[in-house]
Amino acid sequence: MQISRLESFALEKLLQPQSNHALVTAQPALRVLERVQTTAGFYSIIQLPASLQALQNSTELEWPFKLKRLKAKGYFVCWAESETTLCLEAVISKGVCPPELSLEQFA
């Protein structure tokens, strides 16, 4: 599957502090192996192109967010699932999770 706008947005927010521009610029080549809606958000397993390696196994990146109208808070988090895959997760930790998250909802 193609990476979604929301997944792309999340990766940019998560990786920006790490200055991992190689991964951000490679986003068009990223493939989503699995995407699952959960009661608190979603998670995705993302296959990286052969030219890139995932984050170090011990690295977990987190970026907090707020949803505009729902007064909900949450965070994006990603980590290396393997040398060639990342797990990306969105979690609503306070408030109600909408049936589907979209870019327009983020403050």
XYZ file of C-alpha atoms in Angstrom:
107
model
C 0.000 0.000 0.000
C 1.016 3.589 -0.495
C 1.946 5.615 2.558
C -0.962 7.890 3.530
C -0.789 11.649 4.022
C -1.299 11.126 7.747
C 1.495 8.538 7.990
C 3.781 10.841 6.006
C 2.903 13.773 8.312
C 3.602 11.641 11.394
C 6.984 10.485 10.099
C 8.011 14.045 9.276
C 7.105 15.178 12.810
C 8.816 12.223 14.440
C 12.007 12.307 12.396
C 12.544 16.061 12.141
C 14.263 16.348 15.543
C 16.574 13.509 14.568
C 17.538 15.267 11.301
C 16.983 11.987 9.510
C 16.418 13.673 6.145
C 17.281 10.524 4.188
C 14.186 8.767 5.527
C 11.938 11.794 5.078
C 13.009 12.289 1.444
C 12.548 8.559 0.775
C 8.867 8.660 1.751
C 7.582 8.176 -1.818
C 9.434 4.826 -1.864
C 8.032 3.654 1.473
C 5.448 0.872 1.404
C 2.877 0.100 4.058
C 2.738 -3.634 4.733
C -0.051 -3.423 7.284
C -2.383 -0.673 8.479
C -4.788 -1.302 11.350
C -7.364 1.030 12.911
C -7.528 0.641 16.682
C -9.914 2.050 19.272
C -7.177 4.535 20.266
C -5.867 5.402 16.765
C -3.933 3.235 14.322
C -0.682 1.441 13.719
C 1.192 0.787 10.508
C 4.096 -1.446 9.580
C 6.199 0.386 6.995
C 8.710 -1.322 4.685
C 11.780 0.778 3.986
C 13.563 0.785 0.618
C 16.748 -1.308 0.446
C 18.875 1.859 0.555
C 17.676 2.715 4.060
C 17.850 1.003 7.406
C 15.301 1.434 10.142
C 16.029 3.323 13.324
C 18.373 1.685 15.793
C 16.535 -1.024 17.687
C 16.782 0.904 20.945
C 15.377 4.115 19.438
C 11.754 5.057 19.985
C 10.596 8.453 18.786
C 7.491 10.190 20.137
C 5.680 13.384 19.098
C 2.674 14.656 21.124
C -0.337 16.230 19.390
C -3.750 17.754 20.028
C -6.889 17.352 17.966
C -8.658 20.648 17.257
C -12.372 20.141 17.743
C -12.433 17.015 19.872
C -10.261 18.387 22.663
C -8.327 15.128 22.512
C -4.617 14.618 23.060
C -2.342 11.866 21.921
C 0.979 11.052 20.359
C 2.664 9.488 17.364
C 5.377 6.982 18.131
C 7.647 4.929 15.874
C 10.344 2.335 16.376
C 12.309 -0.201 14.381
C 10.447 -3.447 14.055
C 13.334 -4.989 12.100
C 16.283 -3.745 10.047
C 13.959 -2.974 7.152
C 10.650 -2.073 8.807
C 9.261 0.613 11.099
C 6.193 0.462 13.266
C 4.277 3.750 13.370
C 1.478 4.222 15.868
C -1.010 6.998 16.654
C -2.550 6.859 20.118
C -5.266 9.083 21.579
C -4.322 9.128 25.251
C -6.894 11.656 26.500
C -10.358 12.242 25.076
C -12.281 10.424 22.378
C -10.657 8.972 19.280
C -12.584 9.832 16.106
C -13.608 6.933 13.838
C -10.862 8.012 11.413
C -7.952 10.354 11.955
C -7.204 12.961 9.262
C -4.668 15.768 8.874
C -7.372 18.409 9.197
C -8.039 17.365 12.798
C -4.561 18.224 14.067
C -3.916 21.518 15.865
